[in-house]
Amino acid sequence: MTLPLMTRRAALMAGGALFLAGSAGALTLSRQAGDRKFVLVILRGALDGLAAVAPFGDAHYRAARGKLALAPPGEAGGVLPLAEGFGLHPDLAFLHQQWTGGQLAIVPACASPYRERSHFDAQDVLETGAAEVFGASDGWLGRALTALPPELKREAVAISGSLPLVLRGSASATSWAPSFAPSPSEDTLSRLMDLYAGDSLLGPALASAIETNAIASASGMDGMDGKGRRNGPGAYKGLAEAAARLLSAEGGPAAAVLSFDGWDTHANQGAANGQLALRLAGLDAAMRALRDGLGAHWSKTVVAVVTEFGRTVAENGTGGTDHGTGSAAFLLGGAVSGGKFGGDWPGLAPKALFEGRDLAPATDIRSVFMAVLQDHWGLDRDTLSRTVFPDGTGVRPITGLIRT
Amino acid sequence: MPRTLAASIAVNRFGLGARPDEPEAATTDPKAWLAQQLTRTSSFTLPSGGLPTTRSAAEALGSYLEDLKTKTDGKAGKMSPEAQEEAILKPLKQLREILIAEIEARTLRGLTTEAGFAERLVLFWSNHFTVSANKAVTIPFAGVFEREVIRAGMTGTFADLLVASTRHPGMLLYLDQAQSMGPNSKAGERRDKGLNENLAREILELQTLGAQGGYTQADVTEFAKALTGWSLAGGRTKLLVPGADPGDFIFVDRFHEPGTRTVMGKRYSADGEGQGEAILRDLANHPSTAQRVATKLARHFISDAPPVSAVEALARSFRTSGGRLPALHETLISLDDAWNPEAQKFKSPNEFFLSALRFTGLPKVERKAITAAYGLLGQAPWQAPSPEGWPDDAASWAGPDAVIKRIEWAQGLADRLGTKVRPESLARAALGPALSVATAQSIDRAESASQGLTLALMSPEFQRR
């Protein structure tokens, strides 16, 4: 998707780096036979995409970002070079290594169809996959799992106490979080199952939890006593480790959803160091832990790291940034055809900014999700643009991002 | 013990659950029992014995920040983990002691109050005006904000509550207002600092009109400009106005954006602090606000998808009473939908925790057990993840893992009480006629008193209200 105002910086993004939304690839379900895993990481609170993926080569970058601008590669606190004048934040060393190794693709300026600036409504749209707020009551990943052929693995787990909206709508989705108390006795659980026989809320919830706990204990996670941090950047790694263990367990689920919070950097955001840098370092450590924990499964895994919207290009009055529009998304994993960008780059020229203040959304984030669901899981275009993304007929998957 | 279904609904759905020693007043006339809580300030106030005032909270924050500055000397990033522990985490832990004392006080209040409906209203409004202690600077203010703004405002109007909330240091710091400066203000021009629109946006989106309430980005920016200058004395900003104590609300003229502002199509002439307040009062009385508040209140007390007629009745009450909260709350009591014999709402973790403690009749709980429970159940007081506050629907709270955590906690409580309790008589005392035959049988057949208590607390009827 390209907005009319944008300068298509095809020259800047040349060399095979620019992948426009293209035609559907041939789809075969056999691709899925190898137990292909998908991990969705939602950065809640709105990631400043320009801080994570800095367009230091953009002529307007330094002026537009002011004190938030990062130094060029090689200088103190400088970015880690990608290509075509982009660099990763210095605290994203693991991601940079994945880029160099061809296992990280970046969509530098994307957003959901939502164009206002409420976190809550934006997360609703990001997770339902609809074109507008409250456009659906369940989530696109939940519907995608339901649409998979029954002979394939359709289970998913959220590493959280409750099921996030994106997974609702699937009967095989469950949630799991490290425990801080002794487990209930099996006898008590079975008596409660009897008591919940006619309860459409508690019955399925408990049945699903019992099943997940069985997987967790079979993979040695009983000992997770919750000594790690429970929120903030220190918690990201523990959540990623838990996801890796569940996914790689015998009979483990096909998908996991992680939520990392704390990205709403309205004040004292920092640049090479500071609050946002700490969160990015936490994200980087979590992605490394995911790779390490998945072991042999990594080669057939796609991880998507996304956020609900971006932040203002300019610094606000308190050393932070306010709610914006376009932000960056990442695809990484052994099944990613990486070392390249997806989608357009609108540029930071004042007239290219959305409403004069935000990075313009050059790519519809649904085209990233569609790419994964089509090329990684083999879902067909019709299912994707009608069932999984109910208003998705005008959106096309970005091609070439997944190894098929 | 609630002897009728109406009495059971009054204490369990409107209140925090019955205690075994619950007075009979609810049974005699449930509606009158609820209504009499609404206009008495003593139903809402929490004696502050030992807890900080806004001023002492501001002083605690000031010395924390001073301490942090001395010990880290701007080099936090280069310190060893041990040095960071000493310089950063230790002072933070001290600051958190204030929060933990507030959590304990609020929990004990919930455990023992005889005005359960009033307490539930405090929790509802405190969540509507969320000040989360998930930022260091708000840690000492979250509890005192609830006591001095929310509890104190429950017998007044919504507009007064909104203004008081917006002026409190807890809110000014939580939503980054304290240092927001107009780009053309005296300070803004000189210091290359400027506007922060966070508070203005969240007031519009979450506290008044709602995201679909008809405002635009331009309204957000204009309102944010009108609010520039709203700040607090002392603490981080070092703004010491003569005669102002730390934590006092102050209007800093040299931060204030000069000129007329237009918000929601209405012009507000330059009037210093009065400009922002005039906008707040108009927002409070806007029909979209009535609609949003009515929807949230109906969703909280009736069902996740409340009937339109109930929402309309509440919105009308809000509009015709000028946003008078006791009138609004009394309308809620009068709605037939609120007395549906079938419990529609799945309890939030906090409601489950407090009602379970009341169920057992315990007079007191240890501080450590309180914080551990909130952590396990996933709803630590004043630690909502965002300014939207805690969610208010079953889908958010009844996830598979959350249900397991409730069972784990209930079992832990039951194990501690051991054989001292008789679960079936407690269940009857708490739920009255709402106790189902199936649950009563299940408790009766339990292998131990402890298992019986776990089953009672986890029964479908106790999990709902």
PDB file of N, CA, C and O in Angstrom, chain A residues 84-124:
ATOM      1  N   GLU A  84      21.206   0.748   2.920  1.00  0.00           N
ATOM      2  CA  GLU A  84      20.511   1.903   2.333  1.00  0.00           C
ATOM      3  C   GLU A  84      20.287   3.043   3.334  1.00  0.00           C
ATOM      4  O   GLU A  84      19.251   3.696   3.316  1.00  0.00           O
ATOM      5  N   GLY A  85      21.258   3.262   4.198  1.00  0.00           N
ATOM      6  CA  GLY A  85      21.134   4.402   5.090  1.00  0.00           C
ATOM      7  C   GLY A  85      20.294   4.153   6.340  1.00  0.00           C
ATOM      8  O   GLY A  85      19.911   5.097   7.016  1.00  0.00           O
ATOM      9  N   PHE A  86      19.998   2.899   6.629  1.00  0.00           N
ATOM     10  CA  PHE A  86      19.286   2.572   7.868  1.00  0.00           C
ATOM     11  C   PHE A  86      20.240   1.886   8.854  1.00  0.00           C
ATOM     12  O   PHE A  86      21.190   1.216   8.441  1.00  0.00           O
ATOM     13  N   GLY A  87      19.968   2.036  10.122  1.00  0.00           N
ATOM     14  CA  GLY A  87      20.761   1.348  11.126  1.00  0.00           C
ATOM     15  C   GLY A  87      19.896   0.953  12.304  1.00  0.00           C
ATOM     16  O   GLY A  87      18.875   1.598  12.584  1.00  0.00           O
ATOM     17  N   LEU A  88      20.275  -0.123  12.979  1.00  0.00           N
ATOM     18  CA  LEU A  88      19.544  -0.543  14.175  1.00  0.00           C
ATOM     19  C   LEU A  88      20.082   0.179  15.404  1.00  0.00           C
ATOM     20  O   LEU A  88      21.269   0.512  15.476  1.00  0.00           O
ATOM     21  N   HIS A  89      19.219   0.370  16.385  1.00  0.00           N
ATOM     22  CA  HIS A  89      19.642   0.943  17.670  1.00  0.00           C
ATOM     23  C   HIS A  89      20.808   0.117  18.226  1.00  0.00           C
ATOM     24  O   HIS A  89      20.798  -1.122  18.126  1.00  0.00           O
ATOM     25  N   PRO A  90      21.828   0.767  18.829  1.00  0.00           N
ATOM     26  CA  PRO A  90      23.002   0.026  19.290  1.00  0.00           C
ATOM     27  C   PRO A  90      22.687  -1.082  20.299  1.00  0.00           C
ATOM     28  O   PRO A  90      23.500  -1.995  20.467  1.00  0.00           O
ATOM     29  N   ASP A  91      21.541  -1.042  20.950  1.00  0.00           N
ATOM     30  CA  ASP A  91      21.209  -2.107  21.891  1.00  0.00           C
ATOM     31  C   ASP A  91      20.523  -3.297  21.235  1.00  0.00           C
ATOM     32  O   ASP A  91      20.093  -4.226  21.920  1.00  0.00           O
ATOM     33  N   LEU A  92      20.411  -3.288  19.912  1.00  0.00           N
ATOM     34  CA  LEU A  92      19.779  -4.413  19.217  1.00  0.00           C
ATOM     35  C   LEU A  92      20.827  -5.277  18.518  1.00  0.00           C
ATOM     36  O   LEU A  92      20.708  -5.621  17.341  1.00  0.00           O
ATOM     37  N   ALA A  93      21.868  -5.663  19.270  1.00  0.00           N
ATOM     38  CA  ALA A  93      22.998  -6.382  18.672  1.00  0.00           C
ATOM     39  C   ALA A  93      22.601  -7.757  18.145  1.00  0.00           C
ATOM     40  O   ALA A  93      23.066  -8.181  17.077  1.00  0.00           O
ATOM     41  N   PHE A  94      21.747  -8.458  18.884  1.00  0.00           N
ATOM     42  CA  PHE A  94      21.343  -9.787  18.407  1.00  0.00           C
ATOM     43  C   PHE A  94      20.537  -9.675  17.119  1.00  0.00           C
ATOM     44  O   PHE A  94      20.756 -10.425  16.161  1.00  0.00           O
ATOM     45  N   LEU A  95      19.632  -8.710  17.079  1.00  0.00           N
ATOM     46  CA  LEU A  95      18.844  -8.524  15.855  1.00  0.00           C
ATOM     47  C   LEU A  95      19.764  -8.185  14.685  1.00  0.00           C
ATOM     48  O   LEU A  95      19.557  -8.634  13.564  1.00  0.00           O
ATOM     49  N   HIS A  96      20.783  -7.397  14.956  1.00  0.00           N
ATOM     50  CA  HIS A  96      21.710  -7.022  13.901  1.00  0.00           C
ATOM     51  C   HIS A  96      22.438  -8.253  13.353  1.00  0.00           C
ATOM     52  O   HIS A  96      22.621  -8.422  12.144  1.00  0.00           O
ATOM     53  N   GLN A  97      22.805  -9.125  14.279  1.00  0.00           N
ATOM     54  CA  GLN A  97      23.455 -10.375  13.884  1.00  0.00           C
ATOM     55  C   GLN A  97      22.506 -11.202  12.993  1.00  0.00           C
ATOM     56  O   GLN A  97      22.939 -11.819  12.017  1.00  0.00           O
ATOM     57  N   GLN A  98      21.228 -11.190  13.308  1.00  0.00           N
ATOM     58  CA  GLN A  98      20.259 -11.928  12.495  1.00  0.00           C
ATOM     59  C   GLN A  98      20.121 -11.313  11.107  1.00  0.00           C
ATOM     60  O   GLN A  98      19.959 -11.997  10.114  1.00  0.00           O
ATOM     61  N   TRP A  99      20.166 -10.000  11.058  1.00  0.00           N
ATOM     62  CA  TRP A  99      20.104  -9.305   9.768  1.00  0.00           C
ATOM     63  C   TRP A  99      21.288  -9.738   8.895  1.00  0.00           C
ATOM     64  O   TRP A  99      21.120 -10.136   7.743  1.00  0.00           O
ATOM     65  N   THR A 100      22.479  -9.686   9.489  1.00  0.00           N
ATOM     66  CA  THR A 100      23.687 -10.049   8.750  1.00  0.00           C
ATOM     67  C   THR A 100      23.597 -11.507   8.289  1.00  0.00           C
ATOM     68  O   THR A 100      24.039 -11.843   7.192  1.00  0.00           O
ATOM     69  N   GLY A 101      23.016 -12.356   9.140  1.00  0.00           N
ATOM     70  CA  GLY A 101      22.884 -13.759   8.795  1.00  0.00           C
ATOM     71  C   GLY A 101      21.687 -14.062   7.904  1.00  0.00           C
ATOM     72  O   GLY A 101      21.363 -15.224   7.673  1.00  0.00           O
ATOM     73  N   GLY A 102      20.989 -13.040   7.458  1.00  0.00           N
ATOM     74  CA  GLY A 102      19.869 -13.262   6.534  1.00  0.00           C
ATOM     75  C   GLY A 102      18.613 -13.786   7.200  1.00  0.00           C
ATOM     76  O   GLY A 102      17.764 -14.392   6.558  1.00  0.00           O
ATOM     77  N   GLN A 103      18.483 -13.567   8.505  1.00  0.00           N
ATOM     78  CA  GLN A 103      17.294 -14.085   9.195  1.00  0.00           C
ATOM     79  C   GLN A 103      16.446 -12.991   9.835  1.00  0.00           C
ATOM     80  O   GLN A 103      15.648 -13.247  10.734  1.00  0.00           O
ATOM     81  N   LEU A 104      16.639 -11.766   9.391  1.00  0.00           N
ATOM     82  CA  LEU A 104      15.804 -10.662   9.895  1.00  0.00           C
ATOM     83  C   LEU A 104      15.392  -9.774   8.723  1.00  0.00           C
ATOM     84  O   LEU A 104      16.242  -9.284   7.975  1.00  0.00           O
ATOM     85  N   ALA A 105      14.082  -9.602   8.565  1.00  0.00           N
ATOM     86  CA  ALA A 105      13.557  -8.650   7.587  1.00  0.00           C
ATOM     87  C   ALA A 105      12.846  -7.543   8.353  1.00  0.00           C
ATOM     88  O   ALA A 105      12.269  -7.787   9.419  1.00  0.00           O
ATOM     89  N   ILE A 106      12.924  -6.328   7.811  1.00  0.00           N
ATOM     90  CA  ILE A 106      12.356  -5.183   8.521  1.00  0.00           C
ATOM     91  C   ILE A 106      11.383  -4.436   7.615  1.00  0.00           C
ATOM     92  O   ILE A 106      11.684  -4.176   6.452  1.00  0.00           O
ATOM     93  N   VAL A 107      10.209  -4.135   8.167  1.00  0.00           N
ATOM     94  CA  VAL A 107       9.251  -3.276   7.465  1.00  0.00           C
ATOM     95  C   VAL A 107       9.320  -1.930   8.184  1.00  0.00           C
ATOM     96  O   VAL A 107       8.841  -1.800   9.311  1.00  0.00           O
ATOM     97  N   PRO A 108       9.958  -0.931   7.585  1.00  0.00           N
ATOM     98  CA  PRO A 108      10.357   0.244   8.357  1.00  0.00           C
ATOM     99  C   PRO A 108       9.244   1.253   8.642  1.00  0.00           C
ATOM    100  O   PRO A 108       9.392   2.077   9.531  1.00  0.00           O
ATOM    101  N   ALA A 109       8.147   1.194   7.886  1.00  0.00           N
ATOM    102  CA  ALA A 109       7.110   2.218   8.095  1.00  0.00           C
ATOM    103  C   ALA A 109       5.741   1.595   7.873  1.00  0.00           C
ATOM    104  O   ALA A 109       5.157   1.721   6.802  1.00  0.00           O
ATOM    105  N   CYS A 110       5.224   0.915   8.896  1.00  0.00           N
ATOM    106  CA  CYS A 110       3.928   0.269   8.696  1.00  0.00           C
ATOM    107  C   CYS A 110       2.967   0.656   9.817  1.00  0.00           C
ATOM    108  O   CYS A 110       3.360   1.210  10.846  1.00  0.00           O
ATOM    109  N   ALA A 111       1.704   0.361   9.597  1.00  0.00           N
ATOM    110  CA  ALA A 111       0.665   0.606  10.606  1.00  0.00           C
ATOM    111  C   ALA A 111      -0.550  -0.215  10.229  1.00  0.00           C
ATOM    112  O   ALA A 111      -0.693  -0.645   9.089  1.00  0.00           O
ATOM    113  N   SER A 112      -1.417  -0.433  11.209  1.00  0.00           N
ATOM    114  CA  SER A 112      -2.712  -1.041  10.932  1.00  0.00           C
ATOM    115  C   SER A 112      -3.557   0.016  10.218  1.00  0.00           C
ATOM    116  O   SER A 112      -3.136   1.164  10.090  1.00  0.00           O
ATOM    117  N   PRO A 113      -4.775  -0.341   9.777  1.00  0.00           N
ATOM    118  CA  PRO A 113      -5.609   0.669   9.099  1.00  0.00           C
ATOM    119  C   PRO A 113      -6.082   1.786  10.031  1.00  0.00           C
ATOM    120  O   PRO A 113      -6.624   2.777   9.575  1.00  0.00           O
ATOM    121  N   TYR A 114      -5.888   1.637  11.318  1.00  0.00           N
ATOM    122  CA  TYR A 114      -6.365   2.623  12.295  1.00  0.00           C
ATOM    123  C   TYR A 114      -5.560   3.922  12.177  1.00  0.00           C
ATOM    124  O   TYR A 114      -4.334   3.874  12.095  1.00  0.00           O
ATOM    125  N   ARG A 115      -6.217   5.069  12.139  1.00  0.00           N
ATOM    126  CA  ARG A 115      -5.507   6.346  11.966  1.00  0.00           C
ATOM    127  C   ARG A 115      -5.703   7.341  13.109  1.00  0.00           C
ATOM    128  O   ARG A 115      -5.368   8.508  12.975  1.00  0.00           O
ATOM    129  N   GLU A 116      -6.319   6.924  14.208  1.00  0.00           N
ATOM    130  CA  GLU A 116      -6.382   7.835  15.356  1.00  0.00           C
ATOM    131  C   GLU A 116      -5.217   7.491  16.274  1.00  0.00           C
ATOM    132  O   GLU A 116      -4.323   6.760  15.881  1.00  0.00           O
ATOM    133  N   ARG A 117      -5.228   7.973  17.500  1.00  0.00           N
ATOM    134  CA  ARG A 117      -4.035   7.776  18.316  1.00  0.00           C
ATOM    135  C   ARG A 117      -4.348   7.252  19.717  1.00  0.00           C
ATOM    136  O   ARG A 117      -3.682   7.600  20.683  1.00  0.00           O
ATOM    137  N   SER A 118      -5.365   6.404  19.815  1.00  0.00           N
ATOM    138  CA  SER A 118      -5.653   5.779  21.107  1.00  0.00           C
ATOM    139  C   SER A 118      -4.979   4.409  21.168  1.00  0.00           C
ATOM    140  O   SER A 118      -5.175   3.573  20.293  1.00  0.00           O
ATOM    141  N   HIS A 119      -4.171   4.166  22.221  1.00  0.00           N
ATOM    142  CA  HIS A 119      -3.520   2.856  22.365  1.00  0.00           C
ATOM    143  C   HIS A 119      -4.519   1.720  22.288  1.00  0.00           C
ATOM    144  O   HIS A 119      -4.285   0.686  21.700  1.00  0.00           O
ATOM    145  N   PHE A 120      -5.629   1.945  23.000  1.00  0.00           N
ATOM    146  CA  PHE A 120      -6.536   0.837  23.253  1.00  0.00           C
ATOM    147  C   PHE A 120      -7.282   0.479  21.984  1.00  0.00           C
ATOM    148  O   PHE A 120      -7.401  -0.681  21.631  1.00  0.00           O
ATOM    149  N   ASP A 121      -7.747   1.515  21.267  1.00  0.00           N
ATOM    150  CA  ASP A 121      -8.424   1.251  20.006  1.00  0.00           C
ATOM    151  C   ASP A 121      -7.430   0.697  18.986  1.00  0.00           C
ATOM    152  O   ASP A 121      -7.758  -0.184  18.197  1.00  0.00           O
ATOM    153  N   ALA A 122      -6.203   1.210  18.991  1.00  0.00           N
ATOM    154  CA  ALA A 122      -5.204   0.752  18.021  1.00  0.00           C
ATOM    155  C   ALA A 122      -4.851  -0.713  18.266  1.00  0.00           C
ATOM    156  O   ALA A 122      -4.693  -1.494  17.329  1.00  0.00           O
ATOM    157  N   GLN A 123      -4.731  -1.099  19.525  1.00  0.00           N
ATOM    158  CA  GLN A 123      -4.435  -2.500  19.826  1.00  0.00           C
ATOM    159  C   GLN A 123      -5.618  -3.379  19.429  1.00  0.00           C
ATOM    160  O   GLN A 123      -5.439  -4.504  18.959  1.00  0.00           O
ATOM    161  N   ASP A 124      -6.830  -2.829  19.580  1.00  0.00           N
ATOM    162  CA  ASP A 124      -8.019  -3.559  19.154  1.00  0.00           C
ATOM    163  C   ASP A 124      -7.931  -3.866  17.662  1.00  0.00           C
ATOM    164  O   ASP A 124      -8.116  -5.006  17.233  1.00  0.00           O
TER     165      ASP A 124
END
